[in-house]
C-alpha positions as MATLAB code, in Angstrom:
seq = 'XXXXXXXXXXXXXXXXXXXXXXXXXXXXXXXXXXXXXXXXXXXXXXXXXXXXXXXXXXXXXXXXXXXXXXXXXXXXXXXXXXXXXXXXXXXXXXXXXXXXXXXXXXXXXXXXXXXXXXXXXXXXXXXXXXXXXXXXXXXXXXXXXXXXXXXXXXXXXXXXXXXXXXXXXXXXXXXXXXXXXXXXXXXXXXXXXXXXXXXXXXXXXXXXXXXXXXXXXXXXXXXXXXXXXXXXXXXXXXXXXXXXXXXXXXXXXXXXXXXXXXXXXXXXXXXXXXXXXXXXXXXXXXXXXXXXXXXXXXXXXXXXXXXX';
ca = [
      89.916   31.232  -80.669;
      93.103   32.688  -81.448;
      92.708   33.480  -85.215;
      96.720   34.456  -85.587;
      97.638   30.719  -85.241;
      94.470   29.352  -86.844;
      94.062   28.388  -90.201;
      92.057   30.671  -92.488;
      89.275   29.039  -94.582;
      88.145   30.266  -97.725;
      84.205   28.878  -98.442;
      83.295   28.866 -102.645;
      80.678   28.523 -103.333;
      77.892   28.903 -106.193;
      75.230   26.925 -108.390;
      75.942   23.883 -110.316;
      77.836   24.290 -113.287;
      78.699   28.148 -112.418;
      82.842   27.296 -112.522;
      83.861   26.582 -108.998;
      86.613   23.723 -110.252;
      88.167   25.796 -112.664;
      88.623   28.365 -110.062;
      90.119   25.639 -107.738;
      92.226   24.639 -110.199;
      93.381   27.808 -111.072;
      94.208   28.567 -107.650;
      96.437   25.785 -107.465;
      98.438   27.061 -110.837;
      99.143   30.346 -109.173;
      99.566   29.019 -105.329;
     103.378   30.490 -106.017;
     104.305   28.498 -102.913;
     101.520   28.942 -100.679;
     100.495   25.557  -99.206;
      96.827   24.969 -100.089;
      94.306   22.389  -98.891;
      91.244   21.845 -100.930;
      88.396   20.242  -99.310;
      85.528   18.725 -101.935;
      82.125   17.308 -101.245;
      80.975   17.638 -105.011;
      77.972   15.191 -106.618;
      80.926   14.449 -109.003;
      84.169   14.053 -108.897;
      86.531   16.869 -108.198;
      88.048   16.938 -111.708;
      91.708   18.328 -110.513;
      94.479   19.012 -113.726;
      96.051   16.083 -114.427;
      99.484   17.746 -114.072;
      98.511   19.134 -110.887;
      98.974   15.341 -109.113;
     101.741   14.124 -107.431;
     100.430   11.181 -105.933;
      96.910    9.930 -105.530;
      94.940    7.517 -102.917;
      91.577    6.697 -101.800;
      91.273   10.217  -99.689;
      93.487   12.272 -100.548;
      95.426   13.794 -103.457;
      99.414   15.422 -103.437;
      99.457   18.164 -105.812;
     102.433   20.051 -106.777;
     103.778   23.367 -104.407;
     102.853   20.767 -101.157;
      99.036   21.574 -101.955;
      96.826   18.960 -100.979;
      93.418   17.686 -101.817;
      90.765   15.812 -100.064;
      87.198   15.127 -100.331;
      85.119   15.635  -97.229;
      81.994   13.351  -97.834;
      79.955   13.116  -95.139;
      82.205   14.691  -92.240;
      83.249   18.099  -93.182;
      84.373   18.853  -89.403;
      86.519   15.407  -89.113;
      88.113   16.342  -92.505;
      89.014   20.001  -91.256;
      90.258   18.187  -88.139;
      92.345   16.251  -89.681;
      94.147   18.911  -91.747;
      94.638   21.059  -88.802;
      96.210   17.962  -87.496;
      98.812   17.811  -90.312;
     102.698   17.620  -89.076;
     102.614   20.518  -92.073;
      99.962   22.143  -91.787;
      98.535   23.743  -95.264;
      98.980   27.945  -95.065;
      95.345   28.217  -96.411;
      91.989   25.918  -96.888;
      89.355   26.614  -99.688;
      86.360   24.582  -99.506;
      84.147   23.923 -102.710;
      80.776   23.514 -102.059;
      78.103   21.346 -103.361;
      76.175   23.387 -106.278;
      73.265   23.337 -104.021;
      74.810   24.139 -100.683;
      74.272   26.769  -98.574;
      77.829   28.719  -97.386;
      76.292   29.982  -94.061;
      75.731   26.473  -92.795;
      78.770   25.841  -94.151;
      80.280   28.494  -91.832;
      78.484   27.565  -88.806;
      80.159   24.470  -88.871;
      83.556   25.909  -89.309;
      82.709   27.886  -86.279;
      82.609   24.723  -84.266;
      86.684   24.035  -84.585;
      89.291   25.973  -82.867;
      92.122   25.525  -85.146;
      90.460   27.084  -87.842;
      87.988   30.081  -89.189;
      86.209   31.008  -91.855;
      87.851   34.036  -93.395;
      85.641   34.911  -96.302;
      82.585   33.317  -98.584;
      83.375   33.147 -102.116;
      80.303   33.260 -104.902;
      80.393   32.504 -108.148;
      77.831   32.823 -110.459;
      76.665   32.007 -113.947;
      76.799   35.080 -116.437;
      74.933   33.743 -119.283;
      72.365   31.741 -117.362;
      71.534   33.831 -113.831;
      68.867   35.933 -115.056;
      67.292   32.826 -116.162;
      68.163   31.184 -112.995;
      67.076   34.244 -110.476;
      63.198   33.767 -112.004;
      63.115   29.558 -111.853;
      61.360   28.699 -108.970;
      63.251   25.654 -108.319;
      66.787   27.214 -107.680;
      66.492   30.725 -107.721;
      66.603   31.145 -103.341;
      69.488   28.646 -103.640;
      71.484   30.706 -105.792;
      70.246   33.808 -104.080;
      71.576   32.286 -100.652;
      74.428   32.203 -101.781;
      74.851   35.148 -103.666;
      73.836   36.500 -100.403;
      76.245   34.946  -97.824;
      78.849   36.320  -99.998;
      82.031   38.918  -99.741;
      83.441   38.491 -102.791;
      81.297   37.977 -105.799;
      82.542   36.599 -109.307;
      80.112   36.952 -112.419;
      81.951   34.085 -114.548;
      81.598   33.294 -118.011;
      81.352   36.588 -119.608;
      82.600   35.593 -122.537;
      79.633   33.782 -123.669;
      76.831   37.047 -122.874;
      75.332   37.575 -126.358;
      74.500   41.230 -125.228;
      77.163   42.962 -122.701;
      75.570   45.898 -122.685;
      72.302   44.731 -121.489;
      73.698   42.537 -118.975;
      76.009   45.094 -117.011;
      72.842   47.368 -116.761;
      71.059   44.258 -115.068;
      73.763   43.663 -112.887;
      74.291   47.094 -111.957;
      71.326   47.432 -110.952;
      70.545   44.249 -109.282;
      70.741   45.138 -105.296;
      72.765   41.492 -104.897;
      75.045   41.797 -107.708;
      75.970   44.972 -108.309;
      79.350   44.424 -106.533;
      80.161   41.348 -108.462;
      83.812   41.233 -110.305;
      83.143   39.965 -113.733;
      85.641   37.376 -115.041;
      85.747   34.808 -117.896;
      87.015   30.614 -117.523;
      87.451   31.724 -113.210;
      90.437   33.520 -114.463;
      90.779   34.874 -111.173;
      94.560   35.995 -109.248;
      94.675   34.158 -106.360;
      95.191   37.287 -103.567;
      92.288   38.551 -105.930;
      90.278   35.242 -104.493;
      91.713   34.801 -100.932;
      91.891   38.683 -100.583;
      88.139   39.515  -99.608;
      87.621   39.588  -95.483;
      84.544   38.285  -93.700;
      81.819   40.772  -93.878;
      79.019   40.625  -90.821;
      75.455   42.063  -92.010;
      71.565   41.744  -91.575;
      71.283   38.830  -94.526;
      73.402   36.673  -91.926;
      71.270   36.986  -89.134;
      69.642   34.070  -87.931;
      66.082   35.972  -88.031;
      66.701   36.903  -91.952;
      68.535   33.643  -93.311;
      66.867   31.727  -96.984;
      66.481   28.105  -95.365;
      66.786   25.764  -98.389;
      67.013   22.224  -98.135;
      68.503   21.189 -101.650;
      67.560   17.187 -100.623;
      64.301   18.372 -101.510;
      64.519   20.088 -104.581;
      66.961   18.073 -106.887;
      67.995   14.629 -107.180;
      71.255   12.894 -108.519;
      71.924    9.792 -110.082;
      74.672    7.036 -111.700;
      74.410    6.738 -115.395;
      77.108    3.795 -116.975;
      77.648    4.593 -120.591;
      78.306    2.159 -122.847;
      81.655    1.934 -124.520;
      82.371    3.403 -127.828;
      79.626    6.504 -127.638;
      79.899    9.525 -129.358;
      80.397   12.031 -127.199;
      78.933   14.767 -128.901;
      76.078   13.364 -130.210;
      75.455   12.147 -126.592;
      76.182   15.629 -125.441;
      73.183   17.321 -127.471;
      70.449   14.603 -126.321;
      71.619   15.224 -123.158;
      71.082   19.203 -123.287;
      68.040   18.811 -124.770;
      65.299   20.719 -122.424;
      62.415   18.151 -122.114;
      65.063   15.678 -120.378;
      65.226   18.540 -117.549;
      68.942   17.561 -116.357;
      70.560   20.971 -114.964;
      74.112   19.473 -114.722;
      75.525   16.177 -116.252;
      79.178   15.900 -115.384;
      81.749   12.590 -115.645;
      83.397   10.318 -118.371;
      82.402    7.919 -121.715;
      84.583    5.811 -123.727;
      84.704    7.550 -127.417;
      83.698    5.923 -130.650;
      87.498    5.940 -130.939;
      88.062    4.566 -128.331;
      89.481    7.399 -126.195;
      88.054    8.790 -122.852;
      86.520   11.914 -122.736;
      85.483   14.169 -120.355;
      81.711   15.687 -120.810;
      79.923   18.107 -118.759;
      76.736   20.085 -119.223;
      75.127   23.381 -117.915;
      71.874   23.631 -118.647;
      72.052   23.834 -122.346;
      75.300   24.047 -122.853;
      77.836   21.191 -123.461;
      81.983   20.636 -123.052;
      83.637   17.611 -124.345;
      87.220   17.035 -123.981;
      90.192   14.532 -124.200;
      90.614   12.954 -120.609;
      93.381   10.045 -119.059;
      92.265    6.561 -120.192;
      92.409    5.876 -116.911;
      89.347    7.289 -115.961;
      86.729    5.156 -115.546;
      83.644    5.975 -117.414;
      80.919    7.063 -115.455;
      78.244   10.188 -115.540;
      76.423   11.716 -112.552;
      72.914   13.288 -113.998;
      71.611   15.724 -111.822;
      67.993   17.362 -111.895;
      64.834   19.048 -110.532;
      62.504   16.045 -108.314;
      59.535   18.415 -109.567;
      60.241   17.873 -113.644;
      61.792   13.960 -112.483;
      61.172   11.582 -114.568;
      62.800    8.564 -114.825;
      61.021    6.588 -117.342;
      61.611    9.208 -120.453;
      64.984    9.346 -119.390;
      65.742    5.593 -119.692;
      63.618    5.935 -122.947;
      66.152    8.304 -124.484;
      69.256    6.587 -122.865;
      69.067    3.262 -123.500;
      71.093    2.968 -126.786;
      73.762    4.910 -124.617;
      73.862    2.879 -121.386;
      71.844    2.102 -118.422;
      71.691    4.022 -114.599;
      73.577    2.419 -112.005;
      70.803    0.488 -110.099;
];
């Protein structure tokens, strides 16, 4: 492969909730005239800045600066294909992750097509919730293969650790993390972000790589909210730790009848203004081992029903 006419490829990734979308999106503010191409396979909806969008259809997404967007579903190879493809060809791919993926399989895949490489793996993590996350059984080798396929490490959200001090000792001195940048909202420059160079060590060998098969530890479904819900109130039952969600993430119809966009992180909530035109719709995501279904519809049902 000749990597002088190939397109580089950027991989971010990092656990559910941690800020990847903010960083894409921030990316895209500061592009400065770089042609980007983001490629999406998300358990929700890429939420891209409304005045971002040019024009919009059932693939793909024109965003201002001649960036592009496009999810990849199912086919992450035939998507890259198809951008290396382009007439115009995009100066630079970044490729958000699922919350549970693994970048290194991620890479190996790259690997496969000529016209492009991977040039670095992007992490970002959770400030305020990774210690917490690094001793849960049920995520912490996901998150920890992908802190460890990184070469460029961002500890987001430091704006909401209760104790700094405390926390950049544990970082410090946390063999995986001690390199991390810290940053607050993914307020990140982008040759800050598409900077970092690809970075060959033992943690990527074959022999030494975290196998985790995220089918098998979480599960994902469609809940349709009724209309007219208040979002907030909604919000804290949500968050509320005997439901066991880890990442809630879509849009409700307001008791005033506007649409609003909620997402949840663990226990933590965001509820904003969003285009009427949304169509309401929330993707719950859990832990299989703390499933269960029935409570759930117990505590829901005044709010809506799941998508059957």
């Amino acid at each position: 492969m000749n990597i002088i006419n190939s397109i580089p490829v950027t991989i971010i990734s990092g656990y559910l909730g941690a800020g990847k979308t903010t960083l894409v999106n921030n990316a895209l503010r500061k592009a400065n005239g770089l042609k980007l191409a983001i490629l999406v396979n998300e358990f929700g909806n890429l939420a891209i800045d409304e005045d971002l969008i040019i024009s919009q259809d059932e693939n793909m997404i024109s965003l201002a600066g001649g960036c592009i967007c496009c999810s990849y579903g199912n086919d992450m190879l035939l998507s890259l294909k198809e951008l290396t493809s382009l007439e115009s060809k995009p100066d630079h791919i970044i490729l958000e992750a699922s919350g549970v993926a693994i970048p290194s399989s991620i890479e190996r895949s790259i690997s496969l097509i000529d016209d492009c490489y991977t040039e670095s793996i992007v992490s970002i993590v959770d400030s305020e919730q990774i210690q917490d996350q690094l001793s849960d059984k049920y995520v912490s080798d996901t998150i920890l293969a992908q802190i460890k396929s990184a070469d460029l490490i961002f500890a987001n959200k430091t704006d909401l650790i209760m104790n700094e001090k405390s926390f950049l000792s544990w970082i410090k001195n946390h063999y995986f993390l001690k390199e991390a940048i810290m940053v607050s909202h993914s307020d990140v420059e982008l040759d800050v972000l598409l900077g970092a160079s690809r970075q060959i060590g033992v943690v990527r060998e074959a022999s030494h790589e975290i196998k985790v098969n995220h089918k098998n530890v979480f599960w994902s479904k469609v809940f349709l909210p009724n209309d007219f819900v208040d979002p907030i109130d909604f919000s804290r039952l949500l968050t509320k730790q005997d439901m066991h969600l880890v990442r809630v993430k879509g849009h409700l119809k307001g008791i005033d009848g506007k649409m609003y966009l909620l997402q949840t992180v663990g226990h933590r909530y965001y509820v904003e203004i969003a285009d009427n035109e949304k169509k309401a719709g929330l993707v719950l995501i859990g832990i299989k081992d703390t499933k269960n279904l029935d409570v759930l519809r117990v505590n829901l049902k005044k709010y809506g029903n799941f998508q059957c």
